[in-house]
mmCIF file of C-alpha atoms in Angstrom:
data_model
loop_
_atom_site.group_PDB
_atom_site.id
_atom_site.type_symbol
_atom_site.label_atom_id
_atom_site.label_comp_id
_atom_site.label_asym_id
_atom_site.label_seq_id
_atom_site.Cartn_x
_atom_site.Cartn_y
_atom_site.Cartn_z
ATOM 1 C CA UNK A 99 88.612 99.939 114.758
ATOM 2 C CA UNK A 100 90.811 100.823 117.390
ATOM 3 C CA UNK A 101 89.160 99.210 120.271
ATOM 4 C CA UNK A 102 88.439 95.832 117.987
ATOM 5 C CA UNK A 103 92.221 95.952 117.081
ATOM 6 C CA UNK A 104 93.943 96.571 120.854
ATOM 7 C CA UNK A 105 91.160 94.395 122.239
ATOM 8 C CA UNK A 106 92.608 91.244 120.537
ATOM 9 C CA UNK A 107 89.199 90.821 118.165
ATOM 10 C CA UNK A 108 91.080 91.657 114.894
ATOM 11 C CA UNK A 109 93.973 89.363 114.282
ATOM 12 C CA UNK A 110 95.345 89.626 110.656
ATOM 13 C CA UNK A 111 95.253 92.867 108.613
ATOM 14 C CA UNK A 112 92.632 91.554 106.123
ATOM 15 C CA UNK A 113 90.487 91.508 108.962
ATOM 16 C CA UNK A 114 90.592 95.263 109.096
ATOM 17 C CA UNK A 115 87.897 95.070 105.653
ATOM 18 C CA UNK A 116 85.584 93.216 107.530
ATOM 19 C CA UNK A 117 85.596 96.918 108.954
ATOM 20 C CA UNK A 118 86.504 99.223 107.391
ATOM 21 C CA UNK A 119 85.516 99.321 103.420
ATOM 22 C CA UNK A 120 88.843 98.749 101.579
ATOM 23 C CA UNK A 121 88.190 101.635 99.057
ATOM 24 C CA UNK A 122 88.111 103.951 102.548
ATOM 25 C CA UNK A 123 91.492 102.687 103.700
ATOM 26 C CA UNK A 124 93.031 103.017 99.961
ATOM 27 C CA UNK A 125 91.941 106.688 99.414
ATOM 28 C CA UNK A 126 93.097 107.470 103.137
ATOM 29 C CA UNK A 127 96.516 106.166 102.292
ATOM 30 C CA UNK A 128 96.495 107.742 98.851
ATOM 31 C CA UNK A 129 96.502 104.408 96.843
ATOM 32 C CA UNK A 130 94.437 103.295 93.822
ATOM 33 C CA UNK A 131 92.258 99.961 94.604
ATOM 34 C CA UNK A 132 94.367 97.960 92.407
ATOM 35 C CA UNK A 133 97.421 98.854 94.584
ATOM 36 C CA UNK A 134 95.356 98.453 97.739
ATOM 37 C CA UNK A 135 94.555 94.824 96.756
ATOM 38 C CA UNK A 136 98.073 93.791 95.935
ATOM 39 C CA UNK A 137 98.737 94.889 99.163
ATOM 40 C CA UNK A 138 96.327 92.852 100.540
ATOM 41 C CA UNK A 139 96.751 90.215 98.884
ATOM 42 C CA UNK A 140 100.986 90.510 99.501
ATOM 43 C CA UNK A 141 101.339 92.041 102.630
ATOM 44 C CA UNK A 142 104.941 91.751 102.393
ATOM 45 C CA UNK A 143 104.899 94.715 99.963
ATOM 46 C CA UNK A 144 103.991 97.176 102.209
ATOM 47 C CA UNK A 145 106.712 99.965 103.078
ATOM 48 C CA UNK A 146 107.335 100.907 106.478
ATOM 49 C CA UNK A 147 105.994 104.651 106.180
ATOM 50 C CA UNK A 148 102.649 103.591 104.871
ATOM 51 C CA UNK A 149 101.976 101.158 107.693
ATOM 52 C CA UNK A 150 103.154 103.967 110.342
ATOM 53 C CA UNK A 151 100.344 105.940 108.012
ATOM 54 C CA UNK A 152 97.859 103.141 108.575
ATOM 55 C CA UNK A 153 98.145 102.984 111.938
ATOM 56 C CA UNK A 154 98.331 106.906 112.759
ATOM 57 C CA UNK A 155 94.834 106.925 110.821
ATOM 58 C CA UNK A 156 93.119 104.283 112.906
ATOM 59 C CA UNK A 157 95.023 105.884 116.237
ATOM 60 C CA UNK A 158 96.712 102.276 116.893
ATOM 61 C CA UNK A 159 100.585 101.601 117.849
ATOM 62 C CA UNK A 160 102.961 100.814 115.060
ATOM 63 C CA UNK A 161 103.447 97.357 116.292
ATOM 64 C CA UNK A 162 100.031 96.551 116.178
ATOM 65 C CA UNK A 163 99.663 97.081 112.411
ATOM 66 C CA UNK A 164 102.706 95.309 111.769
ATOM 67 C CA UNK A 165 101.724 92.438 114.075
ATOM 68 C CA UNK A 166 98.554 92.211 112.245
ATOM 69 C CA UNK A 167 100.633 92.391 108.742
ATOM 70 C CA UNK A 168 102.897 89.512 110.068
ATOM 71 C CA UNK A 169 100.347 87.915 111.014
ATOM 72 C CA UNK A 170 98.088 87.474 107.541
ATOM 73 C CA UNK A 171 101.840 86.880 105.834
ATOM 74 C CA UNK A 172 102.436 83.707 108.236
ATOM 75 C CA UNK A 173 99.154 82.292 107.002
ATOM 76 C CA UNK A 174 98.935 83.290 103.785
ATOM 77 C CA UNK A 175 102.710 81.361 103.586
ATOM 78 C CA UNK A 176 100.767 78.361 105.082
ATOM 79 C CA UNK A 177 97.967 78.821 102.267
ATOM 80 C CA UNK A 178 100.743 79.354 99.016
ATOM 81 C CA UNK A 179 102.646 75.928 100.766
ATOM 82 C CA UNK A 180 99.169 73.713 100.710
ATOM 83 C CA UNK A 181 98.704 74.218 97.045
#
């Protein structure tokens, strides 16, 4: 994951579960699925320690996870506007 994420391949968080099972990143960060996919669906929920959690557990900068977070939230935005 880490190599697919610095390398430029991954380039919004949901494309971390094309990965990495979702249920394996939810028990990691100690979250039910429900609350993993509300996440995932709202990325703008997420609270700062649990993405410096994330990215500790797949050995990637800070930044990165949050650029990847900022990322799905700008199109998501784009999706919510076009309905």
């Amino acid at each position: 994951m880490k190599n697919l994420i610095t390398g430029g391949y991954i380039k919004t968080f949901i494309e971390i579960f094309d990965t990495i099972p979702k249920s394996v990143v939810a028990h990691d960060l100690g979250f039910n699925s429900v609350r993993m996919t509300n996440l995932m669906n709202n990325v703008d929920r997420f609270i700062l320690k649990d993405v410096i959690k994330l990215a500790s557990l797949i050995e990637v900068d800070t930044m990165e996870i949050l650029k990847l977070i900022y990322s799905q939230y700008v199109l998501d935005s784009k999706i919510k506007r076009k309905k």
